[in-house]
């Protein structure tokens, strides 16, 4: 049977017709190009002279920001590989609060530096192994050179926190008012419970109008005047040492008749029901007055009857207080939120040194100050346009997170590219001591780290080549660990002495995330895109006849018009 033709194998159709599959080295290079395009978008926002981006969404709402995570979130990146950079920027923002642009640039630059080796056919797993080796070496080096600040001296530790906050603001819209806002941020974070430092207890309220210097830090709680009923203006608006009662109770007449059905035969019976409803709400109000509370707050509405009742007895009340504000009030004044007006004990009620209703800009605010156990505070931000105030809020959030991390990890490094250049020098020297392909990969990471000082120079209009040559000389030949870019003098300075400080956690987290993202993108060798998946989620197509009947409104079970 030697002359017999080989039997043909049947063709197996695995994927739906129209499925787009891309694989191999060209696909990998395409993914790297997409990541580089994303990084170029945010590159100009880095450093003290970084520019802002104006992003307009589909509803026409404009956002002005130079925060990397905010920009990437608003860009709506559709390329599946490039979305990885968006994810690491968000993770950096959530974990540390700052360094979102840096982590995106580092990841893209690492991919750019290893791209020639991929084109030459070096195995991807060899490259990934080299990247992880470089990451471990770099993080170890950062921990070695980081300066530990003594927490025992409160004044010196406060100065450290001020420098860290100031450094994080240097590239923001509010850099012209850095001393004012840095002091505000440090005071805000230090007012929290130092065990958990829950930044959600720092309330931020935005009031358009005025200048940035009109912004306030309330060491307590402030929230806008809630919706009020008749009788509200008769209530006193200022108290000294008042008792504060927080409720989750609706004090309105309509609350008693919900979910109830009553059948009556005579008018007198109906009148008895109405009287009973009034008695129920009056019992609630009398129970509240009996506690001695002078300020009554509730998550639920407080109606006009209750508002007038409290006004007649010189009690201030506010209903429809948001849950976040009420939570912070409880943190400040003590006590707890009650879901009933019966059996209220003295320890359920809080107190504060001063309560007042105050006009701030075009809004009226309820302020709780001089609280005995205040573990919360409120920032009231002022400014011209709403977009401007929103960017101030984002800038302060970054600074708050930086100060929080500096308190939890009191190790700092110098900013302005100094830390990156020192690690780059260390990795470059280390790569010369090893053999094999890993030498080139570690060297590629060393070169990629130079993107941070280079981009700072480019954004400030400096000669990046000249400044980088000076930095290499200072770090390699002179052993100047903290030499970094100085935008003010347009040269190189010791940034540790200039108090350009950042928590070391920012650098270690950024480097680790960037290398992990690069390894993830390099490990993808095929992309399968099914364009019909959206149609499948919408359900099977309707038969043509049924569709026409549905459009005419004459399908089965539908009335003929």
XYZ file of C-alpha atoms in Angstrom:
561
model
C 0.000 0.000 0.000
C 2.997 2.275 -0.520
C 1.319 4.228 -3.342
C -1.669 5.194 -1.162
C -2.240 8.962 -0.631
C -2.113 10.206 2.981
C -5.536 10.721 4.525
C -6.534 14.399 4.820
C -7.227 15.672 8.364
C -10.664 17.295 8.802
C -10.607 21.083 9.266
C -11.607 22.134 12.821
C -13.281 25.519 13.155
C -12.554 26.642 16.719
C -13.449 30.343 16.760
C -16.434 32.169 15.345
C -16.009 33.622 11.877
C -14.805 37.209 12.037
C -12.671 36.679 15.152
C -9.469 38.752 15.026
C -6.367 36.918 16.267
C -2.913 38.450 16.432
C 0.085 36.618 17.813
C 3.830 36.354 17.904
C 6.499 39.042 18.048
C 4.587 41.584 15.901
C 1.709 41.455 18.397
C 4.100 41.984 21.313
C 5.738 44.961 19.600
C 2.297 46.403 18.854
C 1.369 46.205 22.549
C 4.602 47.985 23.493
C 3.886 50.759 20.974
C 0.409 51.256 22.474
C 1.892 51.583 25.973
C 4.445 54.125 24.733
C 1.629 56.179 23.207
C -0.187 56.265 26.567
C 2.990 57.305 28.389
C 3.630 60.142 25.901
C 0.206 61.546 26.768
C 1.027 62.057 30.462
C 4.795 62.637 30.137
C 4.495 66.423 29.945
C 2.719 66.581 33.333
C 5.782 65.412 35.334
C 7.783 67.676 37.596
C 7.541 71.235 38.938
C 7.106 72.659 35.435
C 4.642 70.016 34.251
C 1.738 71.109 32.076
C -1.957 70.443 32.662
C -4.374 68.542 30.417
C -7.872 69.707 29.512
C -10.107 66.656 29.043
C -13.707 66.969 27.854
C -16.001 63.943 28.258
C -18.975 62.930 26.100
C -21.313 65.133 28.164
C -19.171 68.193 27.558
C -17.868 68.338 31.147
C -14.310 69.708 31.228
C -11.604 68.538 33.653
C -8.251 70.306 34.037
C -5.633 68.172 35.798
C -2.006 67.081 35.777
C -2.580 64.055 38.011
C -1.558 60.968 36.032
C -4.232 58.658 37.457
C -7.010 61.212 36.840
C -5.917 61.815 33.229
C -5.652 58.116 32.379
C -9.013 57.407 34.013
C -10.694 60.102 31.904
C -8.948 59.151 28.648
C -11.023 55.975 28.232
C -8.152 53.893 26.824
C -9.531 51.074 24.657
C -6.340 49.170 23.767
C -6.355 46.051 26.002
C -2.601 46.065 26.693
C -2.402 49.820 27.280
C -5.141 49.524 29.915
C -2.530 47.840 32.117
C -0.808 51.214 32.528
C -4.128 52.756 33.549
C -4.541 50.041 36.189
C -1.074 50.532 37.711
C -1.611 54.310 37.835
C -4.884 53.768 39.724
C -3.207 51.257 42.045
C -0.386 53.712 42.780
C -2.946 56.444 43.500
C -4.891 54.184 45.874
C -1.849 52.749 47.646
C 0.454 55.776 47.944
C -1.419 58.745 46.457
C 1.477 60.209 44.459
C 3.852 59.049 41.734
C 1.097 58.065 39.277
C 2.798 59.741 36.306
C 6.186 58.321 37.318
C 4.946 54.731 37.436
C 3.383 55.059 33.960
C 6.567 56.542 32.468
C 8.783 53.903 34.111
C 6.710 50.988 32.824
C 6.675 52.380 29.273
C 10.385 53.211 29.302
C 11.299 49.708 30.521
C 9.307 48.265 27.606
C 11.015 50.671 25.227
C 14.488 49.638 26.425
C 13.838 45.879 26.116
C 12.137 46.154 22.702
C 15.444 45.799 20.744
C 16.154 42.506 22.536
C 12.705 41.177 21.596
C 13.335 42.135 17.963
C 16.664 40.272 18.090
C 14.906 37.121 19.298
C 15.863 37.040 22.998
C 13.413 34.837 24.886
C 10.667 36.695 26.721
C 11.146 34.662 29.901
C 14.826 35.568 29.951
C 13.858 39.251 29.782
C 11.208 38.868 32.513
C 13.722 37.114 34.777
C 16.179 39.963 34.247
C 13.547 42.601 34.973
C 12.565 40.938 38.241
C 16.203 40.641 39.250
C 16.695 44.364 38.582
C 13.523 45.189 40.546
C 14.675 43.255 43.619
C 18.120 44.863 43.485
C 16.645 48.347 43.097
C 14.184 47.990 45.993
C 16.969 46.648 48.207
C 19.134 49.645 47.270
C 16.326 52.136 48.021
C 15.902 50.638 51.490
C 19.660 50.937 52.067
C 19.964 54.602 51.098
C 16.638 55.807 52.588
C 17.048 58.240 55.469
C 15.185 57.379 58.673
C 13.660 60.367 60.425
C 13.390 60.351 64.201
C 9.784 60.606 65.383
C 10.737 61.375 68.989
C 11.096 65.115 68.304
C 7.602 66.329 67.295
C 8.883 69.617 65.865
C 11.461 67.978 63.577
C 8.987 65.309 62.519
C 6.445 67.988 61.640
C 9.086 69.731 59.496
C 9.688 66.430 57.688
C 5.968 66.087 56.954
C 5.844 69.699 55.721
C 8.713 69.031 53.305
C 7.065 65.860 51.977
C 3.755 67.699 51.478
C 5.535 70.606 49.773
C 7.380 68.281 47.387
C 4.150 66.568 46.327
C 2.596 70.000 45.604
C 5.554 71.301 43.568
C 4.079 70.035 40.290
C 0.468 70.933 41.095
C -1.757 73.870 40.323
C -1.404 75.124 43.913
C 2.415 75.249 43.968
C 2.322 79.065 44.326
C 0.550 78.627 47.694
C 2.621 75.633 48.833
C 3.481 76.819 52.417
C -0.166 77.662 53.148
C -1.598 74.366 51.891
C 1.289 72.185 53.176
C 0.670 73.403 56.738
C -3.073 72.815 56.284
C -2.530 69.236 55.041
C -0.116 68.319 57.855
C -2.490 69.706 60.505
C -5.353 67.769 58.913
C -3.522 64.418 58.938
C -2.149 64.915 62.450
C -5.691 65.541 63.718
C -6.689 61.970 62.771
C -6.386 58.895 64.954
C -2.677 58.071 64.549
C -3.325 54.319 64.786
C -5.291 53.906 61.560
C -5.055 57.357 59.854
C -8.349 56.954 58.004
C -8.162 59.713 55.366
C -11.913 59.390 54.693
C -12.449 61.254 57.997
C -10.939 64.374 56.395
C -13.982 66.044 54.895
C -13.545 68.294 51.847
C -16.145 70.961 51.039
C -15.900 73.158 47.944
C -17.248 76.722 47.980
C -16.845 78.690 44.718
C -15.720 82.294 45.084
C -12.866 84.014 46.876
C -9.200 83.192 46.577
C -7.157 80.131 47.518
C -5.961 81.880 50.681
C -9.583 82.001 51.868
C -9.572 78.201 52.286
C -10.103 77.008 55.857
C -9.184 74.054 58.032
C -11.923 73.321 60.571
C -10.591 71.122 63.398
C -13.925 69.441 63.755
C -16.814 68.989 61.343
C -18.429 71.366 58.874
C -21.244 70.630 56.444
C -23.579 72.740 54.343
C -26.931 73.764 55.787
C -29.394 71.038 54.908
C -32.906 71.449 53.529
C -34.982 73.266 56.145
C -38.682 73.661 56.906
C -40.741 76.505 58.376
C -39.569 77.418 61.848
C -35.894 76.809 61.079
C -34.937 80.495 61.139
C -36.421 80.816 64.655
C -33.907 78.287 66.003
C -30.726 79.542 67.733
C -27.658 79.289 65.507
C -24.888 79.292 68.094
C -24.203 77.280 71.263
C -21.426 76.916 73.830
C -20.796 73.345 75.053
C -24.025 71.916 73.592
C -25.084 68.286 73.809
C -25.328 66.745 70.324
C -27.763 63.928 69.490
C -27.332 62.012 66.203
C -30.349 60.054 64.926
C -31.431 57.801 62.110
C -35.117 58.591 62.707
C -37.680 60.321 60.493
C -39.508 63.017 62.456
C -42.461 63.634 60.139
C -46.175 62.880 60.419
C -46.238 60.879 57.199
C -43.782 58.390 58.669
C -46.487 56.866 60.894
C -48.885 55.882 58.111
C -46.414 54.098 55.814
C -47.119 50.443 55.064
C -50.450 50.519 56.867
C -54.077 50.016 55.832
C -56.863 51.051 58.184
C -60.606 50.773 57.528
C -62.952 53.041 59.457
C -66.731 53.357 59.620
C -67.142 56.673 61.434
C -65.476 60.072 61.378
C -64.691 59.801 65.090
C -62.615 56.685 64.415
C -60.619 58.541 61.763
C -60.054 61.415 64.202
C -58.756 58.932 66.790
C -56.211 57.641 64.254
C -55.043 61.181 63.443
C -54.714 61.949 67.164
C -52.721 58.747 67.652
C -50.291 59.773 64.899
C -49.772 63.163 66.556
C -49.261 61.503 69.932
C -46.616 59.175 68.467
C -44.531 61.994 66.990
C -44.987 64.175 70.088
C -43.734 61.308 72.267
C -40.641 61.106 70.079
C -40.048 64.860 70.308
C -40.568 64.910 74.074
C -38.098 62.048 74.477
C -35.499 64.014 72.466
C -36.054 67.196 74.507
C -35.759 65.186 77.747
C -32.199 64.147 76.843
C -31.077 67.779 77.161
C -29.616 67.836 73.624
C -29.369 71.292 72.079
C -28.292 70.111 68.589
C -30.282 67.312 66.926
C -29.055 65.791 63.651
C -30.725 63.053 61.627
C -29.972 61.139 58.417
C -33.711 61.197 57.640
C -35.992 64.239 57.188
C -37.087 66.367 60.139
C -40.461 67.843 59.139
C -42.022 71.251 59.732
C -43.884 70.134 62.875
C -40.676 68.910 64.544
C -38.679 71.924 63.300
C -41.157 74.356 64.882
C -41.340 72.222 68.065
C -37.545 72.409 68.459
C -37.508 76.145 67.645
C -39.992 76.833 70.469
C -37.602 75.092 72.883
C -34.356 76.747 71.629
C -33.043 73.560 70.028
C -31.219 73.455 66.675
C -32.076 70.592 64.301
C -30.917 69.474 60.848
C -32.399 66.618 58.832
C -31.157 64.842 55.724
C -27.526 64.978 56.915
C -25.393 62.754 54.663
C -24.076 59.546 56.205
C -20.416 60.632 55.720
C -20.976 63.926 57.532
C -22.918 62.243 60.347
C -20.181 59.639 60.735
C -17.583 62.396 61.100
C -19.774 64.287 63.588
C -19.919 61.155 65.777
C -16.116 60.803 65.491
C -15.713 64.396 66.658
C -18.342 64.845 69.391
C -18.634 61.267 70.643
C -21.826 59.337 71.311
C -23.466 57.158 68.673
C -26.181 57.248 66.014
C -29.550 56.203 67.477
C -32.278 54.515 65.426
C -34.955 55.119 68.089
C -35.828 57.961 70.446
C -36.529 55.708 73.425
C -33.961 54.627 76.023
C -31.370 57.238 75.025
C -28.624 57.135 77.687
C -26.179 59.979 78.462
C -23.302 58.076 76.845
C -25.233 58.034 73.550
C -25.006 61.826 73.367
C -21.904 63.747 72.275
C -20.675 67.234 73.057
C -18.528 69.928 71.508
C -17.031 73.192 72.721
C -18.699 75.402 70.149
C -21.441 75.033 67.539
C -22.478 77.741 65.125
C -24.035 78.297 61.738
C -21.710 80.486 59.684
C -21.825 82.078 56.236
C -18.879 81.017 54.046
C -19.011 82.474 50.559
C -22.460 81.876 49.155
C -23.186 78.942 51.461
C -24.215 78.561 55.101
C -22.259 75.934 57.058
C -22.877 74.171 60.356
C -19.590 74.107 62.271
C -18.687 71.834 65.218
C -15.430 73.037 66.787
C -13.365 72.484 69.947
C -14.511 68.876 70.126
C -13.029 66.958 73.085
C -12.121 63.824 71.128
C -11.940 65.194 67.579
C -10.379 62.538 65.326
C -11.593 64.277 62.203
C -11.380 67.631 60.419
C -12.826 69.445 57.410
C -11.100 71.337 54.600
C -13.209 74.135 53.096
C -11.685 74.987 49.717
C -12.239 78.326 48.004
C -11.370 79.417 44.485
C -12.647 80.857 41.241
C -13.876 78.227 38.780
C -15.294 74.857 39.820
C -12.680 73.029 37.694
C -9.972 74.902 39.590
C -11.362 73.900 42.997
C -11.703 70.279 41.815
C -8.016 70.238 40.823
C -7.072 71.748 44.205
C -8.979 68.892 45.863
C -7.089 66.286 43.805
C -3.763 67.970 44.631
C -4.538 68.003 48.352
C -5.593 64.344 48.222
C -2.136 63.434 46.862
C -0.445 65.462 49.618
C -2.661 63.946 52.325
C -1.752 60.433 51.162
C 1.962 61.332 51.052
C 1.895 62.720 54.611
C -0.041 59.653 55.769
C 2.573 57.308 54.278
C 5.408 59.401 55.724
C 3.896 58.998 59.206
C 3.469 55.244 58.772
C 6.901 54.756 57.130
C 9.323 57.421 58.336
C 11.908 56.694 55.611
C 12.495 59.409 53.048
C 14.550 59.802 49.875
C 15.373 62.867 47.796
C 13.135 63.736 44.863
C 13.907 65.513 41.600
C 15.270 62.336 39.979
C 18.023 61.912 42.614
C 16.804 58.531 43.847
C 16.307 57.202 40.286
C 19.814 58.278 39.208
C 21.403 56.634 42.252
C 19.598 53.344 41.546
C 20.446 53.634 37.845
C 24.157 54.015 38.681
C 23.992 51.051 41.078
C 22.258 48.765 38.530
C 24.626 49.793 35.727
C 27.669 48.964 37.866
C 26.084 45.713 39.048
C 25.275 44.609 35.492
C 29.009 44.617 34.686
C 29.635 42.000 37.378
C 27.263 39.352 35.970
C 27.458 37.278 32.797
C 24.883 36.209 30.254
C 21.868 37.939 28.794
C 20.723 39.171 32.212
C 23.541 41.732 32.041
C 21.810 43.537 29.168
C 18.373 43.446 30.802
C 19.604 44.881 34.129
C 21.453 47.540 32.141
C 18.243 48.310 30.227
C 16.380 48.924 33.508
C 19.239 51.183 34.651
C 18.869 53.243 31.487
C 15.049 53.276 31.768
C 15.250 54.857 35.244
C 16.875 57.939 33.703
C 13.534 58.806 32.083
C 12.381 60.569 35.289
C 15.163 63.230 35.517
C 15.195 63.532 31.707
C 11.467 64.248 31.542
C 11.706 66.750 34.432
C 14.396 68.585 32.425
C 12.387 68.478 29.177
C 9.264 69.823 30.882
C 11.254 72.650 32.489
C 12.943 73.598 29.202
C 16.417 72.540 30.381
C 19.098 70.803 28.321
C 18.380 67.199 29.368
C 21.608 65.785 27.868
C 23.798 68.269 29.731
C 21.978 67.819 33.062
C 22.025 64.009 32.799
C 25.769 64.013 32.097
C 26.309 66.118 35.226
C 24.090 63.778 37.245
C 25.968 60.680 36.035
C 29.258 62.320 36.993
C 27.992 63.323 40.451
C 26.551 59.871 41.206
C 29.180 57.643 39.549
C 32.463 59.491 39.972
C 31.791 61.672 43.027
C 29.427 59.377 44.953
C 26.912 62.177 45.551
C 23.871 60.029 46.436
C 21.238 62.785 46.506
C 22.259 64.856 43.469
C 19.128 65.654 41.476
C 17.617 68.117 39.040
C 17.165 71.642 40.401
C 14.649 73.452 38.233
C 15.128 76.777 40.055
C 18.867 77.097 39.330
C 18.548 75.115 36.070
C 21.272 72.721 37.129
C 22.154 69.970 39.620
C 21.885 70.264 43.420
C 21.821 68.074 46.534
C 18.070 67.662 46.852
C 18.263 66.184 50.352
C 19.796 69.443 51.616
C 17.218 71.410 49.600
C 14.447 69.475 51.429
C 12.980 67.969 48.251
C 11.832 64.843 50.095
C 9.524 61.968 49.277
C 8.598 58.839 51.271
C 10.676 55.888 50.070
C 7.408 53.947 49.751
C 6.521 56.081 46.696
C 9.666 54.904 44.895
C 9.518 51.239 45.893
C 5.833 50.954 45.014
C 6.269 52.747 41.678
C 9.241 50.613 40.667
C 7.592 47.362 41.697
C 4.332 48.207 39.893
C 6.145 49.355 36.737
C 8.194 46.153 36.465
C 5.161 43.965 37.181
C 3.183 45.765 34.459
C 6.054 45.400 31.984
C 6.352 41.670 32.749
C 2.604 41.232 32.313
C 2.624 42.933 28.905
C 5.706 40.981 27.773
C 4.098 37.668 28.747
C 1.162 38.218 26.336
C 1.901 36.647 22.936
C -1.594 36.530 21.452
C -4.689 38.736 21.462
C -8.059 37.278 20.512
C -10.733 39.848 19.798
C -14.287 38.747 19.058
C -16.234 41.653 17.532
C -19.531 39.779 17.840
C -19.339 39.386 21.617
C -21.360 42.559 22.176
C -24.124 41.300 19.903
C -24.166 38.006 21.812
C -24.592 39.821 25.147
C -27.574 41.693 23.704
C -29.273 38.359 22.986
C -30.130 36.496 19.753
C -31.431 38.646 16.892
C -35.210 38.922 16.638
C -36.811 37.318 13.533
C -37.574 39.894 10.890
C -41.345 39.430 10.999
C -41.458 39.644 14.789
C -39.338 42.783 14.714
C -41.700 44.445 12.265
C -44.745 43.471 14.353
C -43.084 44.830 17.495
C -42.282 48.105 15.767
C -45.897 48.427 14.570
C -47.162 47.593 18.048
C -49.182 44.651 16.758
C -47.279 41.722 18.175
C -48.979 38.932 20.088
C -50.496 40.165 23.335
C -50.225 43.833 22.361
C -53.432 45.844 21.853
C -54.263 47.116 18.396
C -54.453 50.917 18.338
